[in-house]
Short mmCIF file of C-alpha atoms in Angstrom, two decimals:
data_model
loop_
_atom_site.label_atom_id
_atom_site.label_comp_id
_atom_site.label_asym_id
_atom_site.label_seq_id
_atom_site.Cartn_x
_atom_site.Cartn_y
_atom_site.Cartn_z
CA UNK U 968 11.81 6.87 46.98
CA UNK U 969 9.73 7.90 44.48
CA UNK U 970 10.32 8.88 41.08
CA UNK U 971 10.79 12.16 39.67
CA UNK U 972 7.82 13.14 37.78
CA UNK U 973 10.03 14.10 34.80
CA UNK U 974 10.95 10.64 34.20
CA UNK U 975 7.82 7.99 33.73
CA UNK U 976 7.93 4.76 31.66
CA UNK U 977 8.67 5.19 27.91
CA UNK U 978 5.49 4.72 25.65
CA UNK U 979 6.04 1.84 23.13
CA UNK U 980 4.32 3.32 20.58
CA UNK U 981 5.72 6.50 20.45
CA UNK U 982 6.94 6.60 16.78
CA UNK U 983 3.12 5.46 15.66
CA UNK U 984 1.77 8.44 17.63
CA UNK U 985 4.41 10.48 16.29
CA UNK U 986 3.03 9.65 12.75
CA UNK U 987 -0.15 9.61 13.47
CA UNK U 988 0.22 13.85 14.64
CA UNK U 989 2.47 14.02 11.48
CA UNK U 990 -0.40 12.63 8.87
CA UNK U 991 -2.81 14.95 10.66
CA UNK U 992 -0.92 17.58 10.13
CA UNK U 993 -0.81 16.49 6.29
CA UNK U 994 -4.66 16.55 6.40
CA UNK U 995 -4.53 20.10 8.06
CA UNK U 996 -2.42 20.83 4.74
CA UNK U 997 -4.66 19.39 2.13
CA UNK U 998 -7.60 21.16 3.55
CA UNK U 999 -6.09 24.24 3.68
CA UNK U 1000 -4.72 23.75 -0.04
CA UNK U 1001 -7.87 22.87 -1.64
CA UNK U 1002 -9.75 26.14 -0.07
CA UNK U 1003 -6.27 28.37 -1.18
CA UNK U 1004 -6.82 26.49 -4.64
CA UNK U 1005 -10.65 27.31 -5.06
CA UNK U 1006 -9.93 31.04 -3.52
CA UNK U 1007 -7.58 31.27 -6.29
CA UNK U 1008 -10.21 30.01 -9.10
CA UNK U 1009 -12.78 33.08 -7.60
CA UNK U 1010 -10.45 36.00 -6.38
CA UNK U 1011 -10.33 38.20 -9.62
CA UNK U 1012 -6.57 38.97 -8.62
CA UNK U 1013 -5.42 35.14 -9.45
CA UNK U 1014 -8.52 33.61 -11.64
CA UNK U 1015 -6.12 34.26 -14.55
CA UNK U 1016 -3.43 31.71 -12.89
CA UNK U 1017 -5.40 28.74 -12.11
CA UNK U 1018 -8.26 26.76 -14.19
CA UNK U 1019 -7.97 28.41 -17.38
CA UNK U 1020 -8.17 25.56 -19.70
CA UNK U 1021 -11.40 24.05 -17.93
CA UNK U 1022 -12.61 26.00 -14.51
CA UNK U 1023 -15.45 23.73 -14.36
CA UNK U 1024 -13.54 20.72 -14.07
CA UNK U 1025 -10.63 22.26 -11.83
CA UNK U 1026 -13.34 23.47 -9.22
CA UNK U 1027 -14.76 19.93 -9.29
CA UNK U 1028 -11.63 18.44 -8.94
CA UNK U 1029 -10.32 20.83 -5.94
CA UNK U 1030 -13.98 20.36 -4.24
CA UNK U 1031 -13.57 16.64 -4.31
CA UNK U 1032 -9.77 16.80 -2.77
CA UNK U 1033 -11.69 19.10 0.07
CA UNK U 1034 -14.53 16.86 0.79
CA UNK U 1035 -11.63 13.32 0.88
CA UNK U 1036 -10.35 15.08 3.99
CA UNK U 1037 -13.57 15.06 5.91
CA UNK U 1038 -13.61 11.24 6.46
CA UNK U 1039 -9.69 11.03 6.43
CA UNK U 1040 -10.05 13.25 9.36
CA UNK U 1041 -12.29 10.39 11.47
CA UNK U 1042 -10.07 7.63 10.00
CA UNK U 1043 -7.15 9.00 11.70
CA UNK U 1044 -8.21 10.38 14.85
CA UNK U 1045 -6.99 7.02 16.57
CA UNK U 1046 -4.79 5.02 14.49
CA UNK U 1047 -2.40 4.71 11.48
CA UNK U 1048 -2.75 2.77 8.74
CA UNK U 1049 -0.40 2.41 5.92
CA UNK U 1050 -2.38 1.59 3.18
CA UNK U 1051 -4.51 4.25 3.35
CA UNK U 1052 -1.83 6.40 3.51
CA UNK U 1053 -0.43 5.15 0.26
CA UNK U 1054 -3.81 5.83 -1.25
CA UNK U 1055 -4.04 9.42 -0.43
CA UNK U 1056 -0.67 9.91 -1.61
CA UNK U 1057 -1.61 8.28 -5.18
CA UNK U 1058 -5.18 10.47 -4.91
CA UNK U 1059 -3.10 13.59 -4.13
CA UNK U 1060 -0.79 13.36 -7.21
CA UNK U 1061 -3.58 12.43 -9.52
CA UNK U 1062 -5.58 16.01 -8.45
CA UNK U 1063 -2.52 17.75 -8.55
CA UNK U 1064 -1.68 16.52 -11.95
CA UNK U 1065 -5.48 16.87 -12.74
CA UNK U 1066 -5.40 20.24 -11.28
CA UNK U 1067 -1.86 21.47 -13.06
CA UNK U 1068 -3.62 20.01 -16.56
CA UNK U 1069 -6.29 22.56 -16.07
CA UNK U 1070 -4.44 24.97 -15.22
CA UNK U 1071 -1.97 24.90 -17.98
CA UNK U 1072 0.46 22.23 -17.27
CA UNK U 1073 3.82 23.36 -15.95
CA UNK U 1074 3.27 27.08 -16.65
CA UNK U 1075 0.82 27.26 -13.77
CA UNK U 1076 3.13 26.37 -11.29
CA UNK U 1077 1.04 23.58 -9.53
CA UNK U 1078 3.33 20.85 -10.12
CA UNK U 1079 5.70 22.18 -7.86
CA UNK U 1080 2.93 20.68 -5.20
CA UNK U 1081 4.19 17.14 -5.41
CA UNK U 1082 7.30 17.80 -3.88
CA UNK U 1083 5.42 18.43 -0.65
CA UNK U 1084 3.50 15.36 -1.26
CA UNK U 1085 6.46 13.76 -2.14
CA UNK U 1086 8.52 14.46 0.49
CA UNK U 1087 5.20 14.00 3.33
CA UNK U 1088 5.22 10.37 2.23
CA UNK U 1089 9.59 9.85 2.54
CA UNK U 1090 8.34 10.80 6.11
CA UNK U 1091 5.42 8.66 7.06
CA UNK U 1092 5.78 5.36 4.94
CA UNK U 1093 7.97 3.25 6.49
CA UNK U 1094 9.01 1.31 3.66
CA UNK U 1095 11.57 2.86 1.06
CA UNK U 1096 10.71 1.66 -1.93
CA UNK U 1097 7.10 2.36 -2.08
CA UNK U 1098 8.09 5.90 -0.93
CA UNK U 1099 10.28 5.64 -4.15
CA UNK U 1100 7.51 4.43 -5.72
CA UNK U 1101 5.71 7.26 -5.31
CA UNK U 1102 8.12 9.96 -5.94
CA UNK U 1103 8.30 7.78 -9.44
CA UNK U 1104 4.64 7.86 -9.66
CA UNK U 1105 4.25 11.90 -9.18
CA UNK U 1106 7.80 12.37 -11.73
CA UNK U 1107 5.74 10.22 -14.48
CA UNK U 1108 2.17 12.01 -13.97
CA UNK U 1109 4.34 15.27 -14.27
CA UNK U 1110 6.03 14.24 -17.95
CA UNK U 1111 2.59 12.42 -19.09
CA UNK U 1112 0.79 15.58 -18.37
CA UNK U 1113 2.98 17.75 -20.05
CA UNK U 1114 3.61 15.38 -23.29
CA UNK U 1115 -0.27 15.13 -23.17
CA UNK U 1116 -0.50 19.28 -23.15
CA UNK U 1117 2.48 19.54 -26.02
CA UNK U 1118 0.70 16.99 -28.05
CA UNK U 1119 -2.76 18.59 -27.57
CA UNK U 1120 -0.93 22.18 -28.47
CA UNK U 1121 -1.37 24.08 -25.08
CA UNK U 1122 2.32 24.24 -24.83
CA UNK U 1123 5.26 23.50 -26.83
CA UNK U 1124 7.88 21.07 -26.63
CA UNK U 1125 10.28 23.11 -25.11
CA UNK U 1126 8.06 22.32 -21.60
CA UNK U 1127 9.58 19.11 -21.07
CA UNK U 1128 12.71 20.50 -19.76
CA UNK U 1129 11.26 22.19 -17.05
CA UNK U 1130 9.21 19.63 -16.35
CA UNK U 1131 12.26 17.13 -16.57
CA UNK U 1132 13.95 19.58 -13.74
CA UNK U 1133 10.72 19.22 -11.49
CA UNK U 1134 10.64 15.75 -12.12
CA UNK U 1135 14.82 15.33 -10.70
CA UNK U 1136 13.79 17.48 -7.85
CA UNK U 1137 10.95 15.23 -6.74
CA UNK U 1138 13.35 11.91 -7.14
CA UNK U 1139 16.58 14.03 -5.00
CA UNK U 1140 13.75 15.45 -2.32
CA UNK U 1141 12.36 12.10 -1.90
CA UNK U 1142 15.62 10.17 -1.81
CA UNK U 1143 16.98 12.85 1.18
CA UNK U 1144 13.93 13.25 3.28
CA UNK U 1145 14.21 9.37 3.18
CA UNK U 1146 17.38 9.26 4.39
CA UNK U 1147 16.97 11.93 6.97
CA UNK U 1148 13.59 10.33 7.86
CA UNK U 1149 15.59 6.84 8.60
CA UNK U 1150 18.54 8.63 10.23
CA UNK U 1151 15.92 10.31 12.56
CA UNK U 1152 14.27 7.01 13.15
CA UNK U 1153 16.97 5.40 14.08
CA UNK U 1154 18.06 7.94 16.61
CA UNK U 1155 14.62 8.17 18.00
CA UNK U 1156 14.48 4.30 18.63
CA UNK U 1157 18.05 4.43 20.14
CA UNK U 1158 16.45 7.45 22.48
CA UNK U 1159 13.42 5.22 23.36
CA UNK U 1160 15.82 2.52 24.15
CA UNK U 1161 17.81 4.39 26.55
CA UNK U 1162 14.89 5.71 28.04
CA UNK U 1163 13.90 2.47 28.76
CA UNK U 1164 16.98 1.63 29.95
CA UNK U 1165 17.50 4.21 32.07
CA UNK U 1166 13.43 3.58 33.25
CA UNK U 1167 14.45 0.42 34.32
CA UNK U 1168 17.56 1.23 36.09
CA UNK U 1169 15.68 3.87 37.99
CA UNK U 1170 13.22 1.54 39.00
CA UNK U 1171 15.95 -1.14 40.18
CA UNK U 1172 17.88 1.98 42.29
CA UNK U 1173 14.34 2.74 43.53
CA UNK U 1174 13.92 -0.60 45.11
CA UNK U 1175 17.56 -0.90 46.14
CA UNK U 1176 17.38 2.12 47.74
CA UNK U 1177 13.70 1.41 49.46
CA UNK U 1178 15.11 -2.03 51.38
CA UNK U 1179 18.63 -0.77 52.00
CA UNK U 1180 18.80 -0.20 56.07
CA UNK U 1181 20.75 2.94 55.70
CA UNK U 1182 17.93 5.72 55.73
CA UNK U 1183 18.37 8.38 52.84
CA UNK U 1184 16.91 11.99 52.70
CA UNK U 1185 17.22 14.09 49.84
CA UNK U 1186 17.45 17.35 51.04
CA UNK U 1187 16.67 21.09 49.48
CA UNK U 1188 18.80 24.22 49.42
CA UNK U 1189 15.28 25.37 51.55
CA UNK U 1190 16.15 22.26 54.46
CA UNK U 1191 12.62 20.88 53.43
CA UNK U 1192 12.97 16.88 52.89
CA UNK U 1193 11.94 16.15 49.22
CA UNK U 1194 12.05 12.48 49.58
CA UNK U 1195 12.82 9.69 52.14
CA UNK U 1196 12.87 5.80 51.81
CA UNK U 1197 10.89 3.36 54.16
CA UNK U 1198 14.86 2.93 56.72
CA UNK U 1199 14.68 6.68 57.37
CA UNK U 1200 10.76 6.68 58.41
CA UNK U 1201 11.19 3.58 60.42
CA UNK U 1202 13.97 5.22 62.29
CA UNK U 1203 12.64 9.46 62.23
CA UNK U 1204 9.28 8.98 62.73
CA UNK U 1205 8.20 5.03 62.73
CA UNK U 1206 4.46 5.56 63.68
CA UNK U 1207 3.92 7.27 60.24
CA UNK U 1208 3.62 6.44 56.31
CA UNK U 1209 6.89 6.95 54.49
CA UNK U 1210 3.91 8.59 51.64
CA UNK U 1211 2.88 11.39 54.76
CA UNK U 1212 6.24 12.47 55.06
CA UNK U 1213 7.18 13.77 52.11
CA UNK U 1214 7.63 17.70 51.52
CA UNK U 1215 8.07 18.16 55.17
CA UNK U 1216 10.81 20.40 57.25
CA UNK U 1217 13.97 18.16 58.15
CA UNK U 1218 13.45 20.03 61.82
CA UNK U 1219 9.92 18.82 62.31
CA UNK U 1220 11.16 14.92 61.79
CA UNK U 1221 14.30 15.58 64.21
CA UNK U 1222 15.60 18.93 65.99
CA UNK U 1223 18.70 17.84 66.55
CA UNK U 1224 19.33 16.29 62.84
CA UNK U 1225 18.07 19.74 61.53
CA UNK U 1226 20.83 21.03 63.71
CA UNK U 1227 23.85 19.11 62.69
CA UNK U 1228 22.67 19.33 59.21
CA UNK U 1229 22.81 23.04 59.31
CA UNK U 1230 26.17 23.68 60.80
CA UNK U 1231 27.51 21.42 58.12
CA UNK U 1232 26.18 23.15 55.41
CA UNK U 1233 27.57 26.76 56.83
CA UNK U 1234 31.02 25.39 58.35
CA UNK U 1235 31.35 22.32 55.58
CA UNK U 1236 32.80 19.65 58.53
CA UNK U 1237 30.76 17.25 60.19
CA UNK U 1238 31.58 14.85 62.96
CA UNK U 1239 29.41 11.98 63.03
CA UNK U 1240 27.84 12.24 66.58
CA UNK U 1241 25.09 9.55 67.59
CA UNK U 1242 21.72 11.17 68.68
CA UNK U 1243 17.76 10.02 69.58
CA UNK U 1244 15.21 10.94 67.39
CA UNK U 1245 12.90 10.64 70.24
CA UNK U 1246 13.37 9.85 73.79
CA UNK U 1247 12.41 5.79 73.45
CA UNK U 1248 14.03 5.48 70.05
CA UNK U 1249 17.40 4.09 69.54
CA UNK U 1250 20.04 6.14 68.99
CA UNK U 1251 21.30 7.11 65.30
CA UNK U 1252 23.67 8.65 63.37
CA UNK U 1253 24.25 10.89 60.38
CA UNK U 1254 26.21 11.71 57.67
CA UNK U 1255 25.51 14.55 54.96
CA UNK U 1256 26.50 15.16 51.24
CA UNK U 1257 26.08 17.53 48.59
CA UNK U 1258 24.68 16.07 45.76
CA UNK U 1259 26.02 19.52 43.72
CA UNK U 1260 28.74 21.68 43.39
CA UNK U 1261 26.90 24.38 45.06
CA UNK U 1262 26.80 23.94 49.14
CA UNK U 1263 23.28 25.46 49.18
CA UNK U 1264 22.03 23.07 46.50
CA UNK U 1265 20.18 19.77 47.07
CA UNK U 1266 21.93 17.33 49.44
CA UNK U 1267 21.71 13.38 50.97
CA UNK U 1268 21.59 12.83 54.47
CA UNK U 1269 22.33 9.01 55.45
CA UNK U 1270 20.76 7.72 58.88
CA UNK U 1271 22.18 4.92 60.20
CA UNK U 1272 21.25 2.61 63.27
CA UNK U 1273 23.47 3.44 65.54
CA UNK U 1274 22.92 0.11 67.85
CA UNK U 1275 24.45 -2.59 65.77
CA UNK U 1276 27.80 -0.45 65.76
CA UNK U 1277 27.79 -0.44 69.60
CA UNK U 1278 26.59 -3.82 69.97
CA UNK U 1279 29.29 -5.16 67.06
CA UNK U 1280 31.89 -3.24 69.19
CA UNK U 1281 30.70 -4.76 72.59
CA UNK U 1282 31.00 -8.20 71.21
CA UNK U 1283 34.30 -7.60 69.74
CA UNK U 1284 35.10 -6.41 73.54
CA UNK U 1285 33.50 -9.19 75.19
CA UNK U 1286 35.18 -12.19 72.30
CA UNK U 1287 38.78 -10.82 73.23
CA UNK U 1288 37.61 -10.23 77.33
CA UNK U 1289 36.50 -13.77 76.93
CA UNK U 1290 39.44 -15.53 75.35
CA UNK U 1291 41.68 -13.46 77.74
CA UNK U 1292 39.59 -14.68 80.67
CA UNK U 1293 39.45 -18.28 79.90
CA UNK U 1294 43.05 -18.53 79.44
CA UNK U 1295 43.58 -16.65 82.84
CA UNK U 1296 40.92 -18.59 84.14
CA UNK U 1297 42.78 -22.15 83.01
CA UNK U 1298 46.04 -20.98 84.81
CA UNK U 1299 43.88 -19.94 87.87
CA UNK U 1300 42.75 -23.64 88.57
CA UNK U 1301 45.51 -25.47 89.73
CA UNK U 1302 47.13 -22.75 91.85
CA UNK U 1303 43.23 -22.06 93.59
CA UNK U 1304 43.52 -26.32 93.89
CA UNK U 1305 46.37 -26.30 95.79
CA UNK U 1306 45.21 -23.76 98.10
CA UNK U 1307 41.50 -24.83 98.35
CA UNK U 1308 43.03 -28.24 99.71
CA UNK U 1309 45.69 -26.96 102.02
CA UNK U 1310 42.95 -24.73 103.55
CA UNK U 1311 41.09 -27.91 103.97
CA UNK U 1312 44.15 -30.14 105.39
CA UNK U 1313 44.76 -26.94 107.81
CA UNK U 1314 41.47 -27.36 108.86
CA UNK U 1315 41.65 -30.89 109.80
CA UNK U 1316 44.47 -30.04 112.01
CA UNK U 1317 44.23 -30.34 115.87
CA UNK U 1318 46.49 -28.30 116.60
CA UNK U 1319 44.51 -25.18 114.88
CA UNK U 1320 43.22 -22.41 117.39
CA UNK U 1321 39.23 -21.06 116.80
CA UNK U 1322 40.87 -18.51 115.05
CA UNK U 1323 42.84 -19.88 112.46
CA UNK U 1324 40.15 -22.28 112.09
CA UNK U 1325 37.75 -19.30 111.00
CA UNK U 1326 40.03 -17.83 108.99
CA UNK U 1327 40.79 -21.38 107.18
CA UNK U 1328 37.19 -21.22 106.74
CA UNK U 1329 37.34 -17.86 105.36
CA UNK U 1330 40.03 -19.20 102.75
CA UNK U 1331 37.88 -22.12 101.65
CA UNK U 1332 34.69 -20.22 101.30
CA UNK U 1333 36.38 -17.65 98.72
CA UNK U 1334 38.32 -20.72 97.22
CA UNK U 1335 34.53 -22.15 96.64
CA UNK U 1336 33.31 -18.60 95.25
CA UNK U 1337 36.86 -18.29 92.16
CA UNK U 1338 36.24 -21.45 91.66
CA UNK U 1339 32.69 -20.71 90.66
CA UNK U 1340 33.28 -17.86 88.39
CA UNK U 1341 36.43 -20.20 86.58
CA UNK U 1342 33.77 -22.54 86.00
CA UNK U 1343 31.62 -20.30 84.63
CA UNK U 1344 34.48 -18.39 82.47
CA UNK U 1345 35.29 -22.21 81.06
CA UNK U 1346 31.87 -23.17 80.74
CA UNK U 1347 31.27 -19.78 78.38
CA UNK U 1348 34.57 -20.21 76.31
CA UNK U 1349 33.73 -23.63 75.27
CA UNK U 1350 30.16 -23.46 74.80
CA UNK U 1351 29.09 -25.70 72.61
CA UNK U 1352 25.94 -25.65 69.82
CA UNK U 1353 22.63 -25.91 70.88
CA UNK U 1354 20.61 -29.20 70.37
CA UNK U 1355 17.17 -27.19 69.75
CA UNK U 1356 14.20 -29.52 70.27
CA UNK U 1357 10.38 -28.94 70.37
CA UNK U 1358 9.11 -28.13 73.63
CA UNK U 1359 5.52 -28.44 74.93
CA UNK U 1360 5.25 -25.26 76.79
CA UNK U 1361 2.79 -25.67 79.12
CA UNK U 1362 3.91 -29.17 80.44
CA UNK U 1363 7.42 -28.67 80.39
CA UNK U 1364 7.54 -25.70 82.59
CA UNK U 1365 5.52 -27.69 84.87
CA UNK U 1366 7.57 -30.57 85.16
CA UNK U 1367 10.56 -28.68 85.84
CA UNK U 1368 9.19 -26.38 88.45
CA UNK U 1369 8.39 -29.60 90.03
CA UNK U 1370 12.18 -30.71 89.72
CA UNK U 1371 13.71 -27.22 90.69
CA UNK U 1372 11.20 -27.31 94.01
CA UNK U 1373 12.49 -30.75 94.89
CA UNK U 1374 16.20 -29.85 94.27
CA UNK U 1375 15.86 -26.98 95.59
CA UNK U 1376 15.02 -28.53 99.71
CA UNK U 1377 13.56 -25.56 101.50
CA UNK U 1378 10.02 -23.72 100.78
CA UNK U 1379 9.47 -21.53 98.08
CA UNK U 1380 6.62 -20.52 96.05
CA UNK U 1381 6.34 -20.50 92.51
CA UNK U 1382 3.27 -19.96 90.57
CA UNK U 1383 2.48 -20.77 86.72
CA UNK U 1384 0.50 -18.68 84.72
CA UNK U 1385 0.09 -20.28 81.22
CA UNK U 1386 -2.84 -20.04 79.68
CA UNK U 1387 -1.35 -21.97 75.96
CA UNK U 1388 -1.89 -25.64 76.55
CA UNK U 1389 -0.87 -26.20 73.47
CA UNK U 1390 2.46 -23.90 72.78
CA UNK U 1391 5.27 -25.24 71.43
CA UNK U 1392 8.97 -23.82 71.11
CA UNK U 1393 12.03 -24.51 69.59
CA UNK U 1394 14.72 -24.52 72.51
CA UNK U 1395 17.97 -26.74 73.78
CA UNK U 1396 16.32 -28.23 77.05
CA UNK U 1397 19.21 -28.04 78.53
CA UNK U 1398 20.10 -24.25 77.83
CA UNK U 1399 16.63 -23.57 78.85
CA UNK U 1400 16.85 -25.42 82.00
CA UNK U 1401 20.12 -23.36 83.18
CA UNK U 1402 18.68 -20.11 82.08
CA UNK U 1403 15.20 -20.76 84.05
CA UNK U 1404 17.50 -21.87 86.84
CA UNK U 1405 19.16 -18.97 86.86
CA UNK U 1406 16.56 -16.71 86.95
CA UNK U 1407 14.68 -18.48 89.11
CA UNK U 1408 17.40 -18.65 92.06
CA UNK U 1409 17.54 -14.42 91.05
CA UNK U 1410 14.13 -14.36 91.76
CA UNK U 1411 13.56 -16.16 95.04
CA UNK U 1412 16.67 -14.30 96.38
CA UNK U 1413 15.59 -10.59 95.56
CA UNK U 1414 12.20 -11.55 97.02
CA UNK U 1415 13.49 -13.06 100.38
CA UNK U 1416 15.56 -9.89 100.39
CA UNK U 1417 12.81 -7.65 100.18
CA UNK U 1418 9.71 -9.62 102.15
CA UNK U 1419 11.26 -12.40 103.86
CA UNK U 1420 9.83 -15.03 101.62
CA UNK U 1421 11.25 -16.76 98.78
CA UNK U 1422 8.41 -16.41 95.87
CA UNK U 1423 8.50 -15.94 91.98
CA UNK U 1424 5.48 -15.81 89.56
CA UNK U 1425 5.96 -17.74 85.62
CA UNK U 1426 3.65 -16.13 83.01
CA UNK U 1427 3.63 -17.22 79.49
CA UNK U 1428 1.99 -14.93 77.29
CA UNK U 1429 2.05 -14.98 73.46
CA UNK U 1430 2.64 -11.45 70.96
CA UNK U 1431 0.25 -12.14 68.21
CA UNK U 1432 1.66 -9.39 66.12
CA UNK U 1433 5.04 -10.43 66.09
CA UNK U 1434 4.50 -14.39 66.42
CA UNK U 1435 6.35 -14.26 69.68
CA UNK U 1436 6.12 -16.65 72.72
CA UNK U 1437 7.14 -14.47 75.71
CA UNK U 1438 8.02 -15.90 79.42
CA UNK U 1439 8.38 -13.55 82.15
CA UNK U 1440 9.65 -14.52 85.55
CA UNK U 1441 8.59 -12.04 88.14
CA UNK U 1442 10.33 -11.72 91.17
CA UNK U 1443 8.65 -9.49 94.67
CA UNK U 1444 12.02 -7.89 95.47
CA UNK U 1445 12.83 -3.97 95.51
CA UNK U 1446 13.68 -3.95 91.58
CA UNK U 1447 17.25 -2.61 89.94
CA UNK U 1448 18.24 1.18 90.24
CA UNK U 1449 17.66 2.90 86.74
CA UNK U 1450 21.54 3.25 86.38
CA UNK U 1451 22.27 -0.32 86.65
CA UNK U 1452 19.53 -1.79 83.91
CA UNK U 1453 22.15 -1.17 80.74
CA UNK U 1454 24.92 -3.14 82.91
CA UNK U 1455 22.67 -5.82 84.12
CA UNK U 1456 24.10 -8.79 81.59
CA UNK U 1457 27.85 -7.24 81.40
CA UNK U 1458 29.86 -10.15 82.77
CA UNK U 1459 31.07 -9.53 85.91
CA UNK U 1460 28.46 -7.01 87.01
CA UNK U 1461 26.78 -7.97 90.07
CA UNK U 1462 24.45 -6.10 93.03
CA UNK U 1463 25.14 -8.88 95.16
CA UNK U 1464 27.86 -9.47 97.31
CA UNK U 1465 27.81 -12.97 97.10
CA UNK U 1466 27.40 -12.92 93.34
CA UNK U 1467 29.96 -13.59 90.21
CA UNK U 1468 28.44 -11.49 87.82
CA UNK U 1469 28.45 -14.33 85.11
CA UNK U 1470 24.83 -15.83 85.80
CA UNK U 1471 22.63 -13.52 83.53
CA UNK U 1472 25.52 -12.78 80.86
CA UNK U 1473 25.75 -16.52 80.50
CA UNK U 1474 21.77 -16.76 80.03
CA UNK U 1475 21.53 -13.84 77.69
CA UNK U 1476 24.16 -16.19 75.38
CA UNK U 1477 22.16 -19.42 75.85
CA UNK U 1478 19.19 -17.80 74.75
CA UNK U 1479 20.94 -15.63 71.97
CA UNK U 1480 22.57 -19.09 70.71
CA UNK U 1481 18.60 -20.20 70.55
CA UNK U 1482 17.53 -17.12 68.52
CA UNK U 1483 15.78 -16.10 71.73
CA UNK U 1484 16.12 -12.71 73.50
CA UNK U 1485 16.83 -12.06 77.41
CA UNK U 1486 15.49 -8.54 78.20
CA UNK U 1487 14.69 -6.57 81.66
CA UNK U 1488 11.97 -4.86 82.50
CA UNK U 1489 10.75 -3.19 85.96
CA UNK U 1490 6.54 -4.45 86.51
CA UNK U 1491 4.57 -1.46 87.42
CA UNK U 1492 5.27 -2.03 91.57
CA UNK U 1493 8.97 -1.64 90.63
CA UNK U 1494 9.74 -5.39 91.06
CA UNK U 1495 11.70 -7.06 88.20
CA UNK U 1496 10.87 -8.86 85.15
CA UNK U 1497 13.02 -10.69 83.25
CA UNK U 1498 11.60 -11.81 79.90
CA UNK U 1499 12.52 -14.27 77.27
CA UNK U 1500 11.12 -13.74 73.81
CA UNK U 1501 11.17 -16.45 71.30
CA UNK U 1502 9.40 -17.75 68.29
CA UNK U 1503 6.24 -19.35 69.01
CA UNK U 1504 5.63 -22.79 66.37
CA UNK U 1505 2.18 -23.82 65.92
CA UNK U 1506 0.90 -26.98 66.49
#
């Protein structure tokens, strides 16, 4: 999910940047002050207020003060320097003191401008000692200038009192502004740290959400998807990148999801029902949550793959069923053996009629079938962990088919197509032999039923994209009806009257414990193809 545009990575030098902006404002103030003081000198209405003692020097100092703003503006355009700032404030104290001296001292009112300079220094200079020193220099300059003018006869000694008041005011303003600036600095630093923590937390949440297996969509009040994570994109629109799916209507992804969402918004009730976003996609299930108290505000949609839920339920069912059937099978073996033995003894009797012998044969045959089912169930219940080995697939299949045909003791045609002579796989050879035997038995049987000849094809392919080795066992039979394909690997399901229904289930179990997958897919001609998919190993 993309981070909101409001929250971005905080700038580490935020305080310096703000101080630079404030000092630029102060330079603009200096420029404006110099211009105003010069205008006051030439204006008939204010001429008597400034420069009364020495207009020429007054004008010279004001022009020099104005001229210093040009290099300062260029110097502070990109970076801040504490030493240069200190020099600027000292220069302003000297300039204001001189301008005040040329205008008659404390009576001109110009010394009050020192308060602004001291306040600015208290904000911009981080060292409180230096800021206090600037206040002390301002007060001393004001008092010394007043004493000088009193000594020269321009002022009387009573002018020292207002000068002292302004000096005290300068100190008070400096200390107060320093305290406020320090507190604001701490608050700003705390806010910046909190913003940085919030940003890192957001990045962490983003990574967690992006790597969740649950799909998450943020939908606004107009049912437009503002944000979606990768899992939601793979579940709803796996063929398009997630970045292209922002800002589209929910119905564009899945009409059924949009319908359930609108129904939840109208009624406030939702009963989760699995659905498929597309024809060939896996079923998913959706849940909805309001982000705000308003029922028409933004909402979150959680989309989950429904297949693991069904697989887990099926696994629990089959585990319970396996335990039950294993117990039943164990109890059946003793009476089944007694029935089979009694039928065998009846067959050996000379007094048995032909009809009775036929009945005994039927009993013996079906006892064999039941015993085969019992053996399959017992084999599944006591299945041992696999002992995988690295097998060279081409030579192993060739040798296995040769032994299989020899043990068959009847004519059969099995063709092998393996173009990858050096392919290695990791599989328990005994497990693979059982799987291949069962699948070839089925292939030969169904081929004979459809064509009268026992034929099968073994082909080996490689999925280079997913790094999988694929073994296909294809027959020439009539194929499996579409209605039965979903039940092929369930226990006790069979389409053959003589079958036990445990073979394919056992094959799938053996493949799964060897980290492989067994699936069914019809061929283009309608015949059956059972595919074993397993990880390839490079030589």
